[in-house]
Every structure is written in C-alpha cells, then in structure tokens.
Short mmCIF file of N, CA and C in Angstrom, two decimals:
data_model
loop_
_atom_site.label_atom_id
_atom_site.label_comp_id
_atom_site.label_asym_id
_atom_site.label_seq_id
_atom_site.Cartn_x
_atom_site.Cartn_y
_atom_site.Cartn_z
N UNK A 1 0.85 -1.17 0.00
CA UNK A 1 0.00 0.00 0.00
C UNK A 1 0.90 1.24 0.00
N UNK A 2 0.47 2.55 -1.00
CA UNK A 2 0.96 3.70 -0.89
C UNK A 2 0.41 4.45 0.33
N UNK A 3 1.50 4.63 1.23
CA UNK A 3 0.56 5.21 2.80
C UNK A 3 1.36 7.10 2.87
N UNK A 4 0.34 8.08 2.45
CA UNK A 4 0.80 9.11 2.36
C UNK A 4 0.62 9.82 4.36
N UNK A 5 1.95 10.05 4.35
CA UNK A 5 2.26 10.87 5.81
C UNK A 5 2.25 12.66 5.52
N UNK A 6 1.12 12.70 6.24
CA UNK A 6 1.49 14.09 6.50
C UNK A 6 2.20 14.71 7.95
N UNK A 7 3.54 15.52 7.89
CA UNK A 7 3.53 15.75 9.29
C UNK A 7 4.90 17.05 9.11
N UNK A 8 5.10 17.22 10.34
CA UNK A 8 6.04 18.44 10.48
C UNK A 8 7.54 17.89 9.86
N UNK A 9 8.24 19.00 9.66
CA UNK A 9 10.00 18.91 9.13
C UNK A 9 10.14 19.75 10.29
N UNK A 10 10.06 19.89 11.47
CA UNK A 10 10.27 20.48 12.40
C UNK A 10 11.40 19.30 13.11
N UNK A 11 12.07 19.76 13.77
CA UNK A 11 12.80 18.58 14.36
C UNK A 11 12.18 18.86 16.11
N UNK A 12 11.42 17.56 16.44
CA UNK A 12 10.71 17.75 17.52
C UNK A 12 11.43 16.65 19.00
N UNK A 13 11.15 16.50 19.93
CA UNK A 13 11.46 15.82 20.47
C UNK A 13 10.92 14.16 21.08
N UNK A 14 11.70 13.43 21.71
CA UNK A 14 11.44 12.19 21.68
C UNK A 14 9.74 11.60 22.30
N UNK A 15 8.93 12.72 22.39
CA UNK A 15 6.92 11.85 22.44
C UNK A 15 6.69 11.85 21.18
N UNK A 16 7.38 12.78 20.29
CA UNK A 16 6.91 12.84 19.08
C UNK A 16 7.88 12.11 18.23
N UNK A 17 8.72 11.75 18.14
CA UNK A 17 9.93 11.30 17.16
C UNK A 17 10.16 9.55 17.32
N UNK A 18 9.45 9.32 18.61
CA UNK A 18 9.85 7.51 18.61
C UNK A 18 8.18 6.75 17.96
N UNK A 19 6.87 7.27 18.63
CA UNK A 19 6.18 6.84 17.98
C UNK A 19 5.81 7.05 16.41
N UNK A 20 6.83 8.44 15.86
CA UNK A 20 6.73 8.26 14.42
C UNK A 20 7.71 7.39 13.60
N UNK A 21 8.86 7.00 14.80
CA UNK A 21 9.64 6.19 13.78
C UNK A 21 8.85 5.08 13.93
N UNK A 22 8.39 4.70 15.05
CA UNK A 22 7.61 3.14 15.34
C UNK A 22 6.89 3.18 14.02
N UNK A 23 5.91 3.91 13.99
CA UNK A 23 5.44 4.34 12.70
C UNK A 23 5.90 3.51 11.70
N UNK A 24 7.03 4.56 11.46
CA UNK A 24 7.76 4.04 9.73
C UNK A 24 7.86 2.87 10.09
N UNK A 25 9.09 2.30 11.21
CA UNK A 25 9.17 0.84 11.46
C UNK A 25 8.14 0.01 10.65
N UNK A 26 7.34 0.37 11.36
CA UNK A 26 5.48 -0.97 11.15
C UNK A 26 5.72 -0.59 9.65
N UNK A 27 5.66 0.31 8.91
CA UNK A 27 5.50 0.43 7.87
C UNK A 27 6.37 -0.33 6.70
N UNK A 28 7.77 0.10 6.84
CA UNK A 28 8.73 -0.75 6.26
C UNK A 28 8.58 -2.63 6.16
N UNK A 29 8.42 -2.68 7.86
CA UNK A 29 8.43 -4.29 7.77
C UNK A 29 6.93 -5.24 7.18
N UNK A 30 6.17 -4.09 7.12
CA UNK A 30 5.15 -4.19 6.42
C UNK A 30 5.14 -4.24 4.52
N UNK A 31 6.09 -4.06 4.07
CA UNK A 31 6.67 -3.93 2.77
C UNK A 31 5.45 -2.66 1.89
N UNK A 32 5.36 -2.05 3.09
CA UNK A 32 4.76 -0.75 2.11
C UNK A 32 5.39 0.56 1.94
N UNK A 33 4.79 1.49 0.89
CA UNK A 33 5.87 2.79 0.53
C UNK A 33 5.04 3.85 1.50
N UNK A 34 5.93 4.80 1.41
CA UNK A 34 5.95 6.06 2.10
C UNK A 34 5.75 6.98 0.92
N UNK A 35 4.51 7.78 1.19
CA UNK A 35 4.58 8.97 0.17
C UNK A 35 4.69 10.04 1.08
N UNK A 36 5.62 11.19 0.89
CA UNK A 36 5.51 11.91 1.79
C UNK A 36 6.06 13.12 1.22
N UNK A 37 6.37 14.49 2.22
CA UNK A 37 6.67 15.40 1.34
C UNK A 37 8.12 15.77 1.19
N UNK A 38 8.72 14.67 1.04
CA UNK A 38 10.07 14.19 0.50
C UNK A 38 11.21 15.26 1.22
N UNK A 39 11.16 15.87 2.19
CA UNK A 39 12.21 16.54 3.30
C UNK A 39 12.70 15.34 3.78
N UNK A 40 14.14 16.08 3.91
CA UNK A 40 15.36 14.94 4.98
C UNK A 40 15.60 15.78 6.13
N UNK A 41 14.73 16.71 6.78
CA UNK A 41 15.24 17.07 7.67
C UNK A 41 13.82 17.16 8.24
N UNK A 42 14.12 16.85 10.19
CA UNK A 42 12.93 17.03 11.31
C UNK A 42 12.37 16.08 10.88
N UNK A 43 11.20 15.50 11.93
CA UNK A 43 10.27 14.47 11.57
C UNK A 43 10.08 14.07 10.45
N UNK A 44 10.35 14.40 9.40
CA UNK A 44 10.04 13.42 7.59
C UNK A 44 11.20 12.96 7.88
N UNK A 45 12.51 13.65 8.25
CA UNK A 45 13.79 12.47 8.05
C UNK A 45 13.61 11.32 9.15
N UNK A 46 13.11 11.55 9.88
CA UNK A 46 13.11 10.55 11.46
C UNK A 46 12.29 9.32 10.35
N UNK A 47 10.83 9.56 9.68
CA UNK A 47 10.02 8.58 9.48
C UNK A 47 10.37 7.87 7.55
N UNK A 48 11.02 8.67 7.28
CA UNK A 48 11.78 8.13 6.18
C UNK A 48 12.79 7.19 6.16
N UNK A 49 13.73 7.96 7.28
CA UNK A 49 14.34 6.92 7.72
C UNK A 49 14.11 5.49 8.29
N UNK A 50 12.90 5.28 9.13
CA UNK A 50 12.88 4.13 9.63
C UNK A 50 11.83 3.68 8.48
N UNK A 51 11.39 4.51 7.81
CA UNK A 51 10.98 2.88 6.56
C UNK A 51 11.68 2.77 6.07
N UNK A 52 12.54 3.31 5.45
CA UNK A 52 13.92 2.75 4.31
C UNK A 52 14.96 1.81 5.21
N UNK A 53 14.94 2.22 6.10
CA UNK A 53 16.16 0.90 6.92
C UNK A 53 15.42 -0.41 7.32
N UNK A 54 13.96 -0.52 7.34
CA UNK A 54 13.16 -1.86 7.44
C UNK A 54 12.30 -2.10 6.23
N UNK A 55 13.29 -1.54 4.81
CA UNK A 55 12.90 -2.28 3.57
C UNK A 55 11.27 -1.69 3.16
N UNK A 56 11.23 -0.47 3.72
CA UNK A 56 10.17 -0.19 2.45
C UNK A 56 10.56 1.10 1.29
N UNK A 57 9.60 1.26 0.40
CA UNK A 57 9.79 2.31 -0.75
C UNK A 57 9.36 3.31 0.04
N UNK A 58 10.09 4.37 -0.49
CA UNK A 58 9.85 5.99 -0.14
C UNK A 58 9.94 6.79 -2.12
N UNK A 59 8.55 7.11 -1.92
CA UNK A 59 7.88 8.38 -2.49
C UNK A 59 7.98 9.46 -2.55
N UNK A 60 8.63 10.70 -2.17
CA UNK A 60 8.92 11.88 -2.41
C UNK A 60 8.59 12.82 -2.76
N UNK A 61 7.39 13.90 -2.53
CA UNK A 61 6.85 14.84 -3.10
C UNK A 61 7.33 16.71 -2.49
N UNK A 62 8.48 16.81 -3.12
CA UNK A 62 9.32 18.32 -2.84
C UNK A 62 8.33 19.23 -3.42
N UNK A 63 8.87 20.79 -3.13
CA UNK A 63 8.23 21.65 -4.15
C UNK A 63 9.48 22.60 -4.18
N UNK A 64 9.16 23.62 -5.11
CA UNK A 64 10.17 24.01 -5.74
C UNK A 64 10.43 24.92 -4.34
N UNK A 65 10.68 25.76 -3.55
CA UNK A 65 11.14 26.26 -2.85
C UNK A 65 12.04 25.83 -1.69
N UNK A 66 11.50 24.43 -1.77
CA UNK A 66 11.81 23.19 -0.42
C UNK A 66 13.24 22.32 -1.20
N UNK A 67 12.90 22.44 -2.10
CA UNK A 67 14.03 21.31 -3.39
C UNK A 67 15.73 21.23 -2.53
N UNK A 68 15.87 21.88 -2.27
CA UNK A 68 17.11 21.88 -1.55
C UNK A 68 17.38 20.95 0.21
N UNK A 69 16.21 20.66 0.30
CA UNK A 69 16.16 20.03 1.76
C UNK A 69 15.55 18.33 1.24
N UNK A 70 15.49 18.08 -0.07
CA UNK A 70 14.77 16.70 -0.83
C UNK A 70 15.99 15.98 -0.27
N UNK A 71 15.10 15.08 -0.03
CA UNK A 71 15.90 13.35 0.47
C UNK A 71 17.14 13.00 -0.52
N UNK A 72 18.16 12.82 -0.47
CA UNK A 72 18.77 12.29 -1.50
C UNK A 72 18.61 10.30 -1.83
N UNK A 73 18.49 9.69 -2.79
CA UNK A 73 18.10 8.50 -2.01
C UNK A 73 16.75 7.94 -2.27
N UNK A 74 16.17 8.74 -2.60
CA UNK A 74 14.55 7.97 -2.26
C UNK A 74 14.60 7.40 -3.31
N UNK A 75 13.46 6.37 -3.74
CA UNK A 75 13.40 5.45 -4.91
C UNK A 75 12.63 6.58 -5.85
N UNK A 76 12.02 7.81 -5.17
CA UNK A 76 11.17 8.29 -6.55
C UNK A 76 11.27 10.07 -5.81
N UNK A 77 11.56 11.12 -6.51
CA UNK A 77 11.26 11.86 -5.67
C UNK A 77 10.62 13.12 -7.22
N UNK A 78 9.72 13.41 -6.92
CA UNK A 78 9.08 14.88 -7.36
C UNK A 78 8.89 16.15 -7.27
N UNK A 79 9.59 17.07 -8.14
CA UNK A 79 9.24 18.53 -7.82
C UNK A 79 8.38 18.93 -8.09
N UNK A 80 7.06 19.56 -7.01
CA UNK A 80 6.03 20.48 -7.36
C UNK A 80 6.66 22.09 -7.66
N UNK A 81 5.55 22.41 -8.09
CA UNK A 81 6.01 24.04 -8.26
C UNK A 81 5.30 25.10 -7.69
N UNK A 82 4.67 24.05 -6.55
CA UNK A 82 3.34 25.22 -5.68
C UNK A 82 2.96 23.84 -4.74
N UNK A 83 2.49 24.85 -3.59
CA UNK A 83 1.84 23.75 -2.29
C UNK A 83 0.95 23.14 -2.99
N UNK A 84 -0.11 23.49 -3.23
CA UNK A 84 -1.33 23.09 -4.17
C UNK A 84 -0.95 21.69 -5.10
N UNK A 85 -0.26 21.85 -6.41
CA UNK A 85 0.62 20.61 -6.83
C UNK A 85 0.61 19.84 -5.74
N UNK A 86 1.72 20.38 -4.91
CA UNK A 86 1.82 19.08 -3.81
C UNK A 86 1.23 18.33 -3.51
N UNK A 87 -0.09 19.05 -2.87
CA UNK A 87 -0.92 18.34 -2.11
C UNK A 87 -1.53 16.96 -3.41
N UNK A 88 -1.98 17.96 -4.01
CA UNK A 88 -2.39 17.10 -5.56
C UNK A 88 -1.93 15.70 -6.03
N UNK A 89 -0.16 15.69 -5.66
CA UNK A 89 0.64 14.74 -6.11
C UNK A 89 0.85 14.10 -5.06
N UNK A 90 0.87 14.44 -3.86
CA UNK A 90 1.02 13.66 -2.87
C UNK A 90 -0.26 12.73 -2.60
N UNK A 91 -1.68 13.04 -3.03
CA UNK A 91 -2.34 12.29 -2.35
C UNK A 91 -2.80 11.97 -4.08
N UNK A 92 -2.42 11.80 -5.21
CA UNK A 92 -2.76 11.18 -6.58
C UNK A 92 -1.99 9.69 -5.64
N UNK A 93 -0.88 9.60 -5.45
CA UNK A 93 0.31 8.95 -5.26
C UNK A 93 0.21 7.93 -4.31
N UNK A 94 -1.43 8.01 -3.54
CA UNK A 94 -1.55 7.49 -1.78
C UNK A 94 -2.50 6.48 -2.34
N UNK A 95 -2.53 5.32 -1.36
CA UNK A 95 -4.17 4.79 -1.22
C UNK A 95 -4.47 4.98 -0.03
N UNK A 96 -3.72 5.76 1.26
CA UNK A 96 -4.23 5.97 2.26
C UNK A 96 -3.29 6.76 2.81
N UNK A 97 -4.22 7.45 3.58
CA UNK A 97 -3.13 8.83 4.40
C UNK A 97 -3.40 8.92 5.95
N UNK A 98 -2.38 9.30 6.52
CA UNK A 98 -2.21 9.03 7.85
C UNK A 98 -1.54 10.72 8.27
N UNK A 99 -2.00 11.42 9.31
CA UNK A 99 -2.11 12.45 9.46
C UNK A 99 -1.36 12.63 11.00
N UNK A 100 0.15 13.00 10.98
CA UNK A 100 1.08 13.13 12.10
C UNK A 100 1.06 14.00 12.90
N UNK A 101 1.65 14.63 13.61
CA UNK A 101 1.81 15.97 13.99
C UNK A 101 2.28 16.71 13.22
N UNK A 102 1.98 18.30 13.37
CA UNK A 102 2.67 18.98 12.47
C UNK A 102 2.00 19.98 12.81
N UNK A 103 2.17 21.12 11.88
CA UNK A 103 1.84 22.65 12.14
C UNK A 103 0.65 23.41 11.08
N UNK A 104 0.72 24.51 10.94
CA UNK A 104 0.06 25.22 9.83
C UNK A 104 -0.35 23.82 8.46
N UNK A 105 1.07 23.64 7.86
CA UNK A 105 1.02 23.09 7.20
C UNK A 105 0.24 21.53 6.74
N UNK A 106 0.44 20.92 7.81
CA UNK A 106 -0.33 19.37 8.22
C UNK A 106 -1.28 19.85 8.04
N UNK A 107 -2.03 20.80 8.97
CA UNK A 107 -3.81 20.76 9.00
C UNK A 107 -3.80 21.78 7.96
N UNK A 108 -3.55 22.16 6.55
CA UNK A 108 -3.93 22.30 5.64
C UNK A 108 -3.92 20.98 5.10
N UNK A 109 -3.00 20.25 4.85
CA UNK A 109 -3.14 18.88 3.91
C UNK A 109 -4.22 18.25 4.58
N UNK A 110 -4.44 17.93 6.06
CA UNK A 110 -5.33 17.26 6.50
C UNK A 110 -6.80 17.45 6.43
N UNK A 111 -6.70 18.74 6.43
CA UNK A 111 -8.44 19.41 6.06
C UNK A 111 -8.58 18.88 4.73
N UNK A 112 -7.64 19.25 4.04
CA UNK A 112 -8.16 19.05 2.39
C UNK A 112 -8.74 18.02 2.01
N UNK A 113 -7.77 16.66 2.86
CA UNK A 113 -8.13 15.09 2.39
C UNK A 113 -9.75 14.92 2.88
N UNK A 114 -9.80 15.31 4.30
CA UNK A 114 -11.03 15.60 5.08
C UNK A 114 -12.47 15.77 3.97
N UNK A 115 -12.27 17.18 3.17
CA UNK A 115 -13.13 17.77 2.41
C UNK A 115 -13.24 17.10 1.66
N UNK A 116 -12.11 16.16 0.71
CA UNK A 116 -12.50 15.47 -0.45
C UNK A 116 -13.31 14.38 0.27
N UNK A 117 -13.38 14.16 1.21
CA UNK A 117 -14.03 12.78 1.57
C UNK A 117 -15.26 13.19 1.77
N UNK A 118 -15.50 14.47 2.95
CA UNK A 118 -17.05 14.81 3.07
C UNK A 118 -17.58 14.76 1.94
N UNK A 119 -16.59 15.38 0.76
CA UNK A 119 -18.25 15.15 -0.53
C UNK A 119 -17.80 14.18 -1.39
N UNK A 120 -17.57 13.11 -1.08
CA UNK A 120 -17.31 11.88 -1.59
C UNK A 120 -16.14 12.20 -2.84
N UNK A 121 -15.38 12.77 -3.24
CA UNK A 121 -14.46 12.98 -3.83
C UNK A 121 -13.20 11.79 -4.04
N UNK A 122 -13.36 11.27 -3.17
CA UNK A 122 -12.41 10.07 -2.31
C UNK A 122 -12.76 9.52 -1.11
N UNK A 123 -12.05 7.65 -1.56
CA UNK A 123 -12.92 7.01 -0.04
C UNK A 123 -11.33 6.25 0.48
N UNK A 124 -10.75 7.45 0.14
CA UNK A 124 -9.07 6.58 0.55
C UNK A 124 -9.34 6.62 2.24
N UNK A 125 -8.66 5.56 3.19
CA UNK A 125 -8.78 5.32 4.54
C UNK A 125 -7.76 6.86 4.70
N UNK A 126 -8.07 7.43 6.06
CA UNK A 126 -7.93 8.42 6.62
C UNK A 126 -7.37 8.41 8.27
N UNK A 127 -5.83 7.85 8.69
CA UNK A 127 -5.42 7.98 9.91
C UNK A 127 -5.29 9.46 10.46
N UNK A 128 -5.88 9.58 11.84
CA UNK A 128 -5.23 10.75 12.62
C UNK A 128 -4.61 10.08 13.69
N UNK A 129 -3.10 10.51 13.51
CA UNK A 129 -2.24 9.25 15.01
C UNK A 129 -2.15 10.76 16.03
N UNK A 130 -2.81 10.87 17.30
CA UNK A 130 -3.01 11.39 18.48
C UNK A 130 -1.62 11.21 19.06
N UNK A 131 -0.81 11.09 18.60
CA UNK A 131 0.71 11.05 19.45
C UNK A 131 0.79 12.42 20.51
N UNK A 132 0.80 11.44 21.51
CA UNK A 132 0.70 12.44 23.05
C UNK A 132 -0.18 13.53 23.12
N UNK A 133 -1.50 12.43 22.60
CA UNK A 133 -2.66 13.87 22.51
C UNK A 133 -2.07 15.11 22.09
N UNK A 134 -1.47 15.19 20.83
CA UNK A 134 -1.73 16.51 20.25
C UNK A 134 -3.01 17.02 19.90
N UNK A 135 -3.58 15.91 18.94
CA UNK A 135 -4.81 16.26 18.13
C UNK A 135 -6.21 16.24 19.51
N UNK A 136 -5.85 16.32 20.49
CA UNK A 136 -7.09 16.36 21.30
C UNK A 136 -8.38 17.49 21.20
N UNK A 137 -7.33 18.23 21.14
CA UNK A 137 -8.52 19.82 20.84
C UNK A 137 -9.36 19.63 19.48
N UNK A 138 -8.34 19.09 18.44
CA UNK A 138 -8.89 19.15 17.10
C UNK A 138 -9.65 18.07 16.87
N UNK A 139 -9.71 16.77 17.64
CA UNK A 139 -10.74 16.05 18.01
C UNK A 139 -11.76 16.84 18.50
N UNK A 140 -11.90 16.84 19.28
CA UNK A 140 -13.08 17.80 19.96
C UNK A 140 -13.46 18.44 18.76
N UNK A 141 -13.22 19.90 18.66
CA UNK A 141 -13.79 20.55 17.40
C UNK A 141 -14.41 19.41 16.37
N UNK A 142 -14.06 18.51 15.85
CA UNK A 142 -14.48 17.75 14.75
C UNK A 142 -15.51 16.91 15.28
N UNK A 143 -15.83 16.45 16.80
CA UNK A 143 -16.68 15.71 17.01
C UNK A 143 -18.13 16.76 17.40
N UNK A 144 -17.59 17.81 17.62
CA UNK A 144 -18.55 18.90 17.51
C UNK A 144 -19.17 19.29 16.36
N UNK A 145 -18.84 19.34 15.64
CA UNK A 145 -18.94 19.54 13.96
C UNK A 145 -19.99 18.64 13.53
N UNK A 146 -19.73 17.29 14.01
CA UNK A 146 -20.40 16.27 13.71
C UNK A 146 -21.85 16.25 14.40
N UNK A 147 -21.47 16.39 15.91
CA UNK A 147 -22.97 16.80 16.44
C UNK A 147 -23.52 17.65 16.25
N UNK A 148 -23.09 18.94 15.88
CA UNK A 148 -24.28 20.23 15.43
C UNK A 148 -24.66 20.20 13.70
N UNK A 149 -23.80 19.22 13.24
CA UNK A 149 -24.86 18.60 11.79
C UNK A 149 -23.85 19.73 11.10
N UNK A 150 -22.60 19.79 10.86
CA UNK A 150 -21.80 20.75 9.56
C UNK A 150 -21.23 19.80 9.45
N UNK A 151 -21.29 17.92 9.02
CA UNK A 151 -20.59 17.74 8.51
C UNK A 151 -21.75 16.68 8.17
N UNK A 152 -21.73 16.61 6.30
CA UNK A 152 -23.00 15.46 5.30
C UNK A 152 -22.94 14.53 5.74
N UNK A 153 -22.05 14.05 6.43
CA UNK A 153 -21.74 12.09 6.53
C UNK A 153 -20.54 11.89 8.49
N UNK A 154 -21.13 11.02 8.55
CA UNK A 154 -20.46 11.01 9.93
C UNK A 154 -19.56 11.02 9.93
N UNK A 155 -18.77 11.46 11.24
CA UNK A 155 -17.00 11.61 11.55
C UNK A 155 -16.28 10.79 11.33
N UNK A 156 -17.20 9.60 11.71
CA UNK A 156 -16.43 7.90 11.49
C UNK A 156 -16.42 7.59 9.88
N UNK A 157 -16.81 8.22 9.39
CA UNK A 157 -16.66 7.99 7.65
C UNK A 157 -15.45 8.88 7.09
N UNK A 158 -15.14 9.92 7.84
CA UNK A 158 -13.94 10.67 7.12
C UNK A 158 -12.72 10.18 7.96
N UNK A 159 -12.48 10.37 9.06
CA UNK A 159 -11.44 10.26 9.89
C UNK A 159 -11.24 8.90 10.97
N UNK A 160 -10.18 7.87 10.92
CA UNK A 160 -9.91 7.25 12.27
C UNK A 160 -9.02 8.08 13.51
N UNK A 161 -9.04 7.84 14.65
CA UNK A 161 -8.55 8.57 15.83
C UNK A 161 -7.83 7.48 16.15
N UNK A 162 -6.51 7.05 16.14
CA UNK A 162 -5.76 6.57 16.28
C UNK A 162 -4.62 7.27 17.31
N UNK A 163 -4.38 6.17 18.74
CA UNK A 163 -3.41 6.46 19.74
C UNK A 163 -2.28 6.44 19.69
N UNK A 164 -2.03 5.04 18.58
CA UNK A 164 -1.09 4.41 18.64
C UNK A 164 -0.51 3.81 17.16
N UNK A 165 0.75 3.90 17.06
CA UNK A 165 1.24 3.46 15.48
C UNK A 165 0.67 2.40 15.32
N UNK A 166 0.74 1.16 15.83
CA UNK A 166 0.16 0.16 15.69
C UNK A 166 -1.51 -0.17 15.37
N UNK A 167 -1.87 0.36 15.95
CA UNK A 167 -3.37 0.98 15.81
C UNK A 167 -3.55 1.49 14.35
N UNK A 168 -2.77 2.79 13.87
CA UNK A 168 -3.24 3.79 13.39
C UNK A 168 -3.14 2.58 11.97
N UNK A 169 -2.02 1.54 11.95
CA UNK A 169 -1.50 0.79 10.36
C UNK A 169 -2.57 -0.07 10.45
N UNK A 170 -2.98 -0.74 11.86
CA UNK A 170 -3.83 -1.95 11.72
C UNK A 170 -5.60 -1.27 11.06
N UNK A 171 -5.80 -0.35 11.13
CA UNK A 171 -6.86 0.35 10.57
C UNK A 171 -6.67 0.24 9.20
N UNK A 172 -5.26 0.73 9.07
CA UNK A 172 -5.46 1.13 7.21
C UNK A 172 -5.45 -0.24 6.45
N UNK A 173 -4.45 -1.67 6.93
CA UNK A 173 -4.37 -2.54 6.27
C UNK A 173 -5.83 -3.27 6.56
N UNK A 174 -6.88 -3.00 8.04
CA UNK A 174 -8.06 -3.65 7.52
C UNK A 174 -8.88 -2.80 6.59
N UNK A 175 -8.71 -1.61 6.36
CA UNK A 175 -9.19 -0.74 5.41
C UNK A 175 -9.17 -1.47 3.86
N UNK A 176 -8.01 -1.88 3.41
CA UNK A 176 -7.86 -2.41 2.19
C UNK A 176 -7.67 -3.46 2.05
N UNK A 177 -8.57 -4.62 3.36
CA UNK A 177 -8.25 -6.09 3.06
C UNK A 177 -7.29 -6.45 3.12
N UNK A 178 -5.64 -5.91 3.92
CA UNK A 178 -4.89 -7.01 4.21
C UNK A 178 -4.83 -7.13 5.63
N UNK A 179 -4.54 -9.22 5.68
CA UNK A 179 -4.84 -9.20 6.86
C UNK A 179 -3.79 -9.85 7.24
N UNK A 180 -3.23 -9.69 8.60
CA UNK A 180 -1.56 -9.84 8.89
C UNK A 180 -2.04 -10.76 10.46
N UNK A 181 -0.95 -11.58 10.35
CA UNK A 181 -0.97 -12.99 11.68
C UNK A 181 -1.94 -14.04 11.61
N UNK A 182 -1.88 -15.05 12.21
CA UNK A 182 -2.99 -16.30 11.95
C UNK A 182 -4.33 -15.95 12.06
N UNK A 183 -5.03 -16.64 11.22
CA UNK A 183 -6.61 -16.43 10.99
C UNK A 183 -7.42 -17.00 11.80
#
C-alpha cells in the first residue's frame, strides 16, 4: 500500500519522534511505501528513515522552494512548483493517508483530504495518530462539527482517531483487506 504521511519537518522531540519512527518501522516491515513530502530534515527524516532501513519504498513529493532540503536516495522523488501541486501529487500517489503531527502546514493537507471525503471525492482510509494527545482539541472541534450537523456524513466515515502506530497501520491494512498474523 501507498501510505501518504502528513507531518512536520520540524525537528521535535522524543513523544513525538519515537512513535513516528515506530510508525515508519510498522511500515517498512510491512513492505509498504511512504509517500511523503520528501524533506530529509525534522520528523520526515526521522520517518523516512525508519521505513527505508526496514525495507520499504519511499515516495517523495518536494516543491520548488523546499528542493534543496529533498531526500537524496529515495526510490522516486518529485518537484512540485506550488503547495497546491503538492498536495495534488502527494495524495494522486496514496491509497491511504495518515495524518502526524505537524503545524500550519499538516492541517492544511489534512483538512483538504477531510473535504475530499465529506463530498465523496475520495474514499481513501484516513489515519489521525493522536501522538501524546496533540490532536485532542482538534478532536473535539471535529466531534462537535459532527454533532451540530456541519458535517454530510459522519465523523467515522472521514477520519480514524488513532493512539497508537500500531493501531493507526492496523486500521489502514483492515481498510484495504490485508490481513496480517494467523486467521
């Protein structure tokens, strides 16, 4: 599976940096790719890194202003020429996206995927990983949203709330029918 990460190039510290490598980890030994927005530095290098050292593909989506901080290395990497592109190519590129910590930037990509889903635009699976309750507030707001009726289709149809890396992958691979350990 193409599993698109959205999350900070911030270089953050270890609540945020071990459950995203766990992350990649699961991901790699899982033999799936990483689409992401192809930075080697702060959290994209932490989770790039640990899928490429446990054998999975990395995806790469730069833009032209960022081009200088691109992974060297990746099996595929792309220059956009605007955020917009990005987002575009990053999630053409996904069959499922998983939504990290991050800043300004994250909850623009994350709203967007959000919107294509409220109006059925796309039914790609949708992780939010809660690493050390960041996303708590923005939970809230969204489950509010849902109860005062501004959103067409329930919360549980756009977004999973995921605690835990393990959690957040075992969602997406029952999302697309694969099923991992004895039956």
């Amino acid at each position: 599976m193409n599993i698109c990460v959205f999350l900070s190039a911030a270089d953050l510290d270890d609540r945020y940096t071990r459950p995203a490598r766990e992350f990649a980890e699961l991901l790699g030994k899982g033999g799936h790719t990483l689409v992401w927005g192809g930075s080697d530095v702060g959290l994209m290098k932490v989770v790039a890194d640990g899928v490429q050292e446990t054998g999975g593909r990395l995806v790469g989506v730069s833009v032209d202003f960022l081009a200088d901080r691109a992974r060297p290395g990746a099996d595929e990497m792309v220059v956009a020429r605007d955020l917009a592109e990005r987002k575009a190519l990053l999630l053409a590129k996904a069959d499922a996206v998983v939504v990290m910590v991050g800043g300004t930037g994250t909850l623009d990509e994350a709203t967007e995927i959000l919107e294509l889903k409220k109006h059925g635009k796309t039914e790609k699976p949708v992780v939010l990983l809660n690493t050390a309750g960041f996303y708590d507030g923005l939970k809230e707001q969204f489950l509010r949203m849902d109860a005062e009726g501004f959103l067409p289709r329930p919360l549980t149809d756009l977004v999973f709330f995921a605690e835990e890396p393990v959690g957040a992958l075992a969602y997406l691979e029952e999302s697309v029918g694969i099923r991992r350990g004895t039956p």
